[in-house]
């Protein structure tokens, strides 16, 4: 039934586009196609990984290129197409990518496979505050904690499906998405057919942005794999003289129904901060809960690199069965025309088990800046110190980018 309704709605949008275009002149159609805009984004990045294990240290120099074209608008309709490519540069490719089988078992992992693919290709219809997109596209909600595009990796995560957005009033935005395929960050190796439904309602209240959401994930390929998440969040700030007080709170519940396994888990985020004289400091407490140490709260479609440390210790295999408690502090600001940040994480289990209580700690540091309008560059470092979980890891990134 879910698939039938989505196909019917998609067919209706395509039919509406056909009828609309049929009523305009050939010149108007030509002007819309030729009067669009080309765009591109390129990033040359060096990454090195040093881990305390038997694997050789990894190093990668890769160039990620995206180039695309968006047409002009015709009766509210437009189209976008974008291609993405990632290549090893100068033979610096001493790293492993497990899903693609590249150098497995020899080097540490750097999740940037060589690939060439259609990154985006969709038709858009826009009328007032209503927008619909049909096709392959980037989808992200709020801070990317549950649905994101993983833009830090050289192969961005995209989605095949239909998205709808409508603002019935000035401060309220309602969003829905149906996803028939998730295109992961490992070329085509982890692409998966799905019947996912995303609902997101955001309201700009006097006390901050309030969001209510439900993300219903159902993968079609393989054994049963259904994960439903329902939650609400508040993100706001309040001035106090020359100081701005920052606050975020979020609660979510998740149920999982897999092949022979079921679980119910919770998510909690509490964050407070202060911004003064160009410096922002925050303290946070995030819990991805556990169900009696047997299963844990998971966010498989998130931009995971953004959370729980840049060393990505909680990505492979997902959140540990004992859950994850991340207590963190950050400070950042502006310097020499760019921005900097330093973040400290302390990790532990939500539910202790023998030998799995303290997950270690991590330092993150970054400096980046834009220059000459279209260019950017940066340096980033992550140092993870293991305890009962994983091994010590040091990761360094250097990059330069250009976009137009």
PDB file of N, CA, C and O in Angstrom, residues 110-162:
ATOM      1  N   UNK A 110      40.149   4.142   5.068  1.00  0.00           N
ATOM      2  CA  UNK A 110      39.760   5.506   4.720  1.00  0.00           C
ATOM      3  C   UNK A 110      38.571   5.353   3.771  1.00  0.00           C
ATOM      4  O   UNK A 110      38.706   4.760   2.697  1.00  0.00           O
ATOM      5  N   UNK A 111      37.419   5.853   4.182  1.00  0.00           N
ATOM      6  CA  UNK A 111      36.166   5.527   3.489  1.00  0.00           C
ATOM      7  C   UNK A 111      35.915   6.414   2.273  1.00  0.00           C
ATOM      8  O   UNK A 111      34.872   7.071   2.160  1.00  0.00           O
ATOM      9  N   UNK A 112      36.862   6.403   1.331  1.00  0.00           N
ATOM     10  CA  UNK A 112      36.742   7.227   0.120  1.00  0.00           C
ATOM     11  C   UNK A 112      37.087   6.401  -1.119  1.00  0.00           C
ATOM     12  O   UNK A 112      38.183   6.525  -1.685  1.00  0.00           O
ATOM     13  N   UNK A 113      36.179   5.540  -1.584  1.00  0.00           N
ATOM     14  CA  UNK A 113      36.469   4.725  -2.765  1.00  0.00           C
ATOM     15  C   UNK A 113      36.505   5.553  -4.039  1.00  0.00           C
ATOM     16  O   UNK A 113      35.846   6.598  -4.146  1.00  0.00           O
ATOM     17  N   UNK A 114      37.266   5.081  -5.011  1.00  0.00           N
ATOM     18  CA  UNK A 114      37.185   5.682  -6.341  1.00  0.00           C
ATOM     19  C   UNK A 114      35.827   5.329  -6.945  1.00  0.00           C
ATOM     20  O   UNK A 114      35.365   4.194  -6.847  1.00  0.00           O
ATOM     21  N   UNK A 115      35.202   6.299  -7.600  1.00  0.00           N
ATOM     22  CA  UNK A 115      33.891   6.054  -8.176  1.00  0.00           C
ATOM     23  C   UNK A 115      33.519   7.183  -9.130  1.00  0.00           C
ATOM     24  O   UNK A 115      34.071   8.275  -9.068  1.00  0.00           O
ATOM     25  N   UNK A 116      32.588   6.893 -10.012  1.00  0.00           N
ATOM     26  CA  UNK A 116      31.938   7.895 -10.848  1.00  0.00           C
ATOM     27  C   UNK A 116      30.460   7.536 -10.872  1.00  0.00           C
ATOM     28  O   UNK A 116      30.103   6.392 -11.167  1.00  0.00           O
ATOM     29  N   UNK A 117      29.601   8.501 -10.548  1.00  0.00           N
ATOM     30  CA  UNK A 117      28.179   8.186 -10.455  1.00  0.00           C
ATOM     31  C   UNK A 117      27.318   9.424 -10.629  1.00  0.00           C
ATOM     32  O   UNK A 117      27.796  10.563 -10.535  1.00  0.00           O
ATOM     33  N   UNK A 118      26.042   9.176 -10.876  1.00  0.00           N
ATOM     34  CA  UNK A 118      25.052  10.242 -10.852  1.00  0.00           C
ATOM     35  C   UNK A 118      24.778  10.575  -9.392  1.00  0.00           C
ATOM     36  O   UNK A 118      24.248   9.758  -8.649  1.00  0.00           O
ATOM     37  N   UNK A 119      25.153  11.773  -8.980  1.00  0.00           N
ATOM     38  CA  UNK A 119      24.968  12.186  -7.600  1.00  0.00           C
ATOM     39  C   UNK A 119      23.542  12.682  -7.372  1.00  0.00           C
ATOM     40  O   UNK A 119      22.903  12.321  -6.385  1.00  0.00           O
ATOM     41  N   UNK A 120      23.059  13.522  -8.274  1.00  0.00           N
ATOM     42  CA  UNK A 120      21.693  14.008  -8.198  1.00  0.00           C
ATOM     43  C   UNK A 120      21.086  14.078  -9.600  1.00  0.00           C
ATOM     44  O   UNK A 120      21.781  14.373 -10.563  1.00  0.00           O
ATOM     45  N   UNK A 121      19.792  13.821  -9.672  1.00  0.00           N
ATOM     46  CA  UNK A 121      19.047  13.967 -10.913  1.00  0.00           C
ATOM     47  C   UNK A 121      17.570  13.994 -10.572  1.00  0.00           C
ATOM     48  O   UNK A 121      16.973  12.949 -10.298  1.00  0.00           O
ATOM     49  N   UNK A 122      16.981  15.188 -10.519  1.00  0.00           N
ATOM     50  CA  UNK A 122      15.598  15.282 -10.071  1.00  0.00           C
ATOM     51  C   UNK A 122      14.856  16.404 -10.801  1.00  0.00           C
ATOM     52  O   UNK A 122      15.453  17.343 -11.333  1.00  0.00           O
ATOM     53  N   UNK A 123      13.524  16.258 -10.808  1.00  0.00           N
ATOM     54  CA  UNK A 123      12.615  17.294 -11.281  1.00  0.00           C
ATOM     55  C   UNK A 123      12.037  17.996 -10.066  1.00  0.00           C
ATOM     56  O   UNK A 123      11.646  17.347  -9.095  1.00  0.00           O
ATOM     57  N   UNK A 124      11.991  19.312 -10.117  1.00  0.00           N
ATOM     58  CA  UNK A 124      11.441  20.091  -9.004  1.00  0.00           C
ATOM     59  C   UNK A 124      10.241  20.903  -9.464  1.00  0.00           C
ATOM     60  O   UNK A 124      10.237  21.464 -10.572  1.00  0.00           O
ATOM     61  N   UNK A 125       9.227  20.961  -8.596  1.00  0.00           N
ATOM     62  CA  UNK A 125       8.090  21.851  -8.815  1.00  0.00           C
ATOM     63  C   UNK A 125       7.957  22.755  -7.598  1.00  0.00           C
ATOM     64  O   UNK A 125       7.965  22.276  -6.458  1.00  0.00           O
ATOM     65  N   UNK A 126       7.843  24.066  -7.850  1.00  0.00           N
ATOM     66  CA  UNK A 126       7.749  25.029  -6.751  1.00  0.00           C
ATOM     67  C   UNK A 126       6.621  26.010  -7.027  1.00  0.00           C
ATOM     68  O   UNK A 126       6.539  26.589  -8.124  1.00  0.00           O
ATOM     69  N   UNK A 127       5.747  26.166  -6.055  1.00  0.00           N
ATOM     70  CA  UNK A 127       4.641  27.121  -6.142  1.00  0.00           C
ATOM     71  C   UNK A 127       4.437  27.745  -4.775  1.00  0.00           C
ATOM     72  O   UNK A 127       3.986  27.061  -3.842  1.00  0.00           O
ATOM     73  N   UNK A 128       4.824  28.998  -4.617  1.00  0.00           N
ATOM     74  CA  UNK A 128       4.727  29.650  -3.322  1.00  0.00           C
ATOM     75  C   UNK A 128       5.616  28.973  -2.309  1.00  0.00           C
ATOM     76  O   UNK A 128       6.820  28.823  -2.505  1.00  0.00           O
ATOM     77  N   UNK A 129       5.019  28.508  -1.213  1.00  0.00           N
ATOM     78  CA  UNK A 129       5.795  27.860  -0.151  1.00  0.00           C
ATOM     79  C   UNK A 129       5.778  26.333  -0.268  1.00  0.00           C
ATOM     80  O   UNK A 129       6.202  25.632   0.653  1.00  0.00           O
ATOM     81  N   UNK A 130       5.290  25.821  -1.394  1.00  0.00           N
ATOM     82  CA  UNK A 130       5.263  24.374  -1.620  1.00  0.00           C
ATOM     83  C   UNK A 130       6.363  23.985  -2.604  1.00  0.00           C
ATOM     84  O   UNK A 130       6.526  24.616  -3.658  1.00  0.00           O
ATOM     85  N   UNK A 131       7.128  22.952  -2.267  1.00  0.00           N
ATOM     86  CA  UNK A 131       8.184  22.452  -3.139  1.00  0.00           C
ATOM     87  C   UNK A 131       8.125  20.931  -3.171  1.00  0.00           C
ATOM     88  O   UNK A 131       7.997  20.282  -2.120  1.00  0.00           O
ATOM     89  N   UNK A 132       8.207  20.362  -4.377  1.00  0.00           N
ATOM     90  CA  UNK A 132       8.259  18.911  -4.545  1.00  0.00           C
ATOM     91  C   UNK A 132       9.453  18.564  -5.410  1.00  0.00           C
ATOM     92  O   UNK A 132       9.747  19.259  -6.392  1.00  0.00           O
ATOM     93  N   UNK A 133      10.138  17.507  -5.034  1.00  0.00           N
ATOM     94  CA  UNK A 133      11.267  17.007  -5.825  1.00  0.00           C
ATOM     95  C   UNK A 133      11.100  15.509  -6.029  1.00  0.00           C
ATOM     96  O   UNK A 133      10.805  14.781  -5.069  1.00  0.00           O
ATOM     97  N   UNK A 134      11.336  15.062  -7.255  1.00  0.00           N
ATOM     98  CA  UNK A 134      11.208  13.652  -7.584  1.00  0.00           C
ATOM     99  C   UNK A 134      12.476  13.197  -8.292  1.00  0.00           C
ATOM    100  O   UNK A 134      12.860  13.758  -9.323  1.00  0.00           O
ATOM    101  N   UNK A 135      13.150  12.190  -7.741  1.00  0.00           N
ATOM    102  CA  UNK A 135      14.367  11.662  -8.348  1.00  0.00           C
ATOM    103  C   UNK A 135      15.463  11.488  -7.315  1.00  0.00           C
ATOM    104  O   UNK A 135      15.218  11.440  -6.111  1.00  0.00           O
ATOM    105  N   UNK A 136      16.696  11.385  -7.783  1.00  0.00           N
ATOM    106  CA  UNK A 136      17.861  11.227  -6.894  1.00  0.00           C
ATOM    107  C   UNK A 136      18.253  12.596  -6.359  1.00  0.00           C
ATOM    108  O   UNK A 136      18.474  13.534  -7.130  1.00  0.00           O
ATOM    109  N   UNK A 137      18.399  12.699  -5.058  1.00  0.00           N
ATOM    110  CA  UNK A 137      18.602  14.009  -4.443  1.00  0.00           C
ATOM    111  C   UNK A 137      19.270  13.886  -3.085  1.00  0.00           C
ATOM    112  O   UNK A 137      19.312  12.812  -2.473  1.00  0.00           O
ATOM    113  N   UNK A 138      19.792  15.012  -2.611  1.00  0.00           N
ATOM    114  CA  UNK A 138      20.316  15.132  -1.255  1.00  0.00           C
ATOM    115  C   UNK A 138      19.140  15.401  -0.322  1.00  0.00           C
ATOM    116  O   UNK A 138      18.291  16.240  -0.609  1.00  0.00           O
ATOM    117  N   UNK A 139      19.079  14.670   0.786  1.00  0.00           N
ATOM    118  CA  UNK A 139      18.058  14.899   1.804  1.00  0.00           C
ATOM    119  C   UNK A 139      18.748  15.012   3.152  1.00  0.00           C
ATOM    120  O   UNK A 139      19.580  14.169   3.506  1.00  0.00           O
ATOM    121  N   UNK A 140      18.413  16.038   3.899  1.00  0.00           N
ATOM    122  CA  UNK A 140      18.916  16.163   5.265  1.00  0.00           C
ATOM    123  C   UNK A 140      17.888  16.918   6.095  1.00  0.00           C
ATOM    124  O   UNK A 140      17.164  17.773   5.578  1.00  0.00           O
ATOM    125  N   UNK A 141      17.831  16.585   7.368  1.00  0.00           N
ATOM    126  CA  UNK A 141      16.913  17.255   8.279  1.00  0.00           C
ATOM    127  C   UNK A 141      17.665  17.772   9.489  1.00  0.00           C
ATOM    128  O   UNK A 141      18.516  17.071  10.062  1.00  0.00           O
ATOM    129  N   UNK A 142      17.385  19.003   9.849  1.00  0.00           N
ATOM    130  CA  UNK A 142      17.910  19.614  11.064  1.00  0.00           C
ATOM    131  C   UNK A 142      19.429  19.490  11.125  1.00  0.00           C
ATOM    132  O   UNK A 142      20.116  19.906  10.200  1.00  0.00           O
ATOM    133  N   UNK A 143      19.969  18.868  12.157  1.00  0.00           N
ATOM    134  CA  UNK A 143      21.428  18.815  12.321  1.00  0.00           C
ATOM    135  C   UNK A 143      22.056  17.546  11.749  1.00  0.00           C
ATOM    136  O   UNK A 143      23.189  17.222  12.056  1.00  0.00           O
ATOM    137  N   UNK A 144      21.314  16.800  10.917  1.00  0.00           N
ATOM    138  CA  UNK A 144      21.800  15.570  10.263  1.00  0.00           C
ATOM    139  C   UNK A 144      21.925  14.398  11.233  1.00  0.00           C
ATOM    140  O   UNK A 144      22.480  13.362  10.872  1.00  0.00           O
ATOM    141  N   UNK A 145      21.367  14.499  12.442  1.00  0.00           N
ATOM    142  CA  UNK A 145      21.563  13.424  13.416  1.00  0.00           C
ATOM    143  C   UNK A 145      20.862  12.133  13.018  1.00  0.00           C
ATOM    144  O   UNK A 145      21.315  11.028  13.362  1.00  0.00           O
ATOM    145  N   UNK A 146      19.766  12.269  12.262  1.00  0.00           N
ATOM    146  CA  UNK A 146      19.018  11.076  11.873  1.00  0.00           C
ATOM    147  C   UNK A 146      18.990  10.854  10.365  1.00  0.00           C
ATOM    148  O   UNK A 146      19.016   9.719   9.904  1.00  0.00           O
ATOM    149  N   UNK A 147      18.925  11.921   9.601  1.00  0.00           N
ATOM    150  CA  UNK A 147      18.949  11.825   8.133  1.00  0.00           C
ATOM    151  C   UNK A 147      19.898  12.896   7.609  1.00  0.00           C
ATOM    152  O   UNK A 147      19.680  14.091   7.832  1.00  0.00           O
ATOM    153  N   UNK A 148      20.957  12.457   6.902  1.00  0.00           N
ATOM    154  CA  UNK A 148      21.940  13.406   6.390  1.00  0.00           C
ATOM    155  C   UNK A 148      22.573  12.927   5.108  1.00  0.00           C
ATOM    156  O   UNK A 148      22.224  11.872   4.575  1.00  0.00           O
ATOM    157  N   UNK A 149      23.529  13.709   4.587  1.00  0.00           N
ATOM    158  CA  UNK A 149      24.171  13.377   3.314  1.00  0.00           C
ATOM    159  C   UNK A 149      25.634  12.965   3.453  1.00  0.00           C
ATOM    160  O   UNK A 149      26.292  12.661   2.454  1.00  0.00           O
ATOM    161  N   UNK A 150      26.173  12.947   4.679  1.00  0.00           N
ATOM    162  CA  UNK A 150      27.552  12.492   4.919  1.00  0.00           C
ATOM    163  C   UNK A 150      28.524  13.235   4.000  1.00  0.00           C
ATOM    164  O   UNK A 150      29.411  12.628   3.385  1.00  0.00           O
ATOM    165  N   UNK A 151      28.350  14.538   3.892  1.00  0.00           N
ATOM    166  CA  UNK A 151      29.141  15.328   2.948  1.00  0.00           C
ATOM    167  C   UNK A 151      30.626  15.373   3.223  1.00  0.00           C
ATOM    168  O   UNK A 151      31.401  15.767   2.353  1.00  0.00           O
ATOM    169  N   UNK A 152      31.054  14.954   4.429  1.00  0.00           N
ATOM    170  CA  UNK A 152      32.486  14.935   4.726  1.00  0.00           C
ATOM    171  C   UNK A 152      33.226  13.904   3.895  1.00  0.00           C
ATOM    172  O   UNK A 152      34.376  14.102   3.514  1.00  0.00           O
ATOM    173  N   UNK A 153      32.600  12.778   3.581  1.00  0.00           N
ATOM    174  CA  UNK A 153      33.240  11.767   2.761  1.00  0.00           C
ATOM    175  C   UNK A 153      33.210  12.200   1.301  1.00  0.00           C
ATOM    176  O   UNK A 153      32.410  13.046   0.902  1.00  0.00           O
ATOM    177  N   UNK A 154      34.101  11.597   0.497  1.00  0.00           N
ATOM    178  CA  UNK A 154      34.219  12.002  -0.902  1.00  0.00           C
ATOM    179  C   UNK A 154      33.093  11.440  -1.780  1.00  0.00           C
ATOM    180  O   UNK A 154      32.912  11.884  -2.906  1.00  0.00           O
ATOM    181  N   UNK A 155      32.364  10.451  -1.287  1.00  0.00           N
ATOM    182  CA  UNK A 155      31.176   9.942  -1.969  1.00  0.00           C
ATOM    183  C   UNK A 155      29.976  10.294  -1.104  1.00  0.00           C
ATOM    184  O   UNK A 155      29.678   9.632  -0.107  1.00  0.00           O
ATOM    185  N   UNK A 156      29.264  11.338  -1.498  1.00  0.00           N
ATOM    186  CA  UNK A 156      28.148  11.828  -0.695  1.00  0.00           C
ATOM    187  C   UNK A 156      26.964  10.858  -0.723  1.00  0.00           C
ATOM    188  O   UNK A 156      26.685  10.223  -1.729  1.00  0.00           O
ATOM    189  N   UNK A 157      26.261  10.757   0.400  1.00  0.00           N
ATOM    190  CA  UNK A 157      25.062   9.917   0.475  1.00  0.00           C
ATOM    191  C   UNK A 157      23.869  10.652  -0.113  1.00  0.00           C
ATOM    192  O   UNK A 157      23.587  11.797   0.259  1.00  0.00           O
ATOM    193  N   UNK A 158      23.158  10.005  -1.030  1.00  0.00           N
ATOM    194  CA  UNK A 158      21.960  10.592  -1.623  1.00  0.00           C
ATOM    195  C   UNK A 158      20.813   9.589  -1.545  1.00  0.00           C
ATOM    196  O   UNK A 158      21.004   8.430  -1.150  1.00  0.00           O
ATOM    197  N   UNK A 159      19.641  10.033  -1.982  1.00  0.00           N
ATOM    198  CA  UNK A 159      18.432   9.229  -1.847  1.00  0.00           C
ATOM    199  C   UNK A 159      17.611   9.308  -3.131  1.00  0.00           C
ATOM    200  O   UNK A 159      17.469  10.383  -3.726  1.00  0.00           O
ATOM    201  N   UNK A 160      17.039   8.176  -3.545  1.00  0.00           N
ATOM    202  CA  UNK A 160      16.096   8.139  -4.661  1.00  0.00           C
ATOM    203  C   UNK A 160      14.688   8.187  -4.083  1.00  0.00           C
ATOM    204  O   UNK A 160      14.319   7.329  -3.259  1.00  0.00           O
ATOM    205  N   UNK A 161      13.917   9.165  -4.512  1.00  0.00           N
ATOM    206  CA  UNK A 161      12.569   9.222  -3.971  1.00  0.00           C
ATOM    207  C   UNK A 161      11.885  10.543  -4.223  1.00  0.00           C
ATOM    208  O   UNK A 161      12.235  11.310  -5.128  1.00  0.00           O
ATOM    209  N   UNK A 162      10.898  10.810  -3.395  1.00  0.00           N
ATOM    210  CA  UNK A 162      10.046  11.989  -3.514  1.00  0.00           C
ATOM    211  C   UNK A 162      10.109  12.776  -2.217  1.00  0.00           C
ATOM    212  O   UNK A 162       9.963  12.205  -1.125  1.00  0.00           O
TER     213      UNK A 162
END
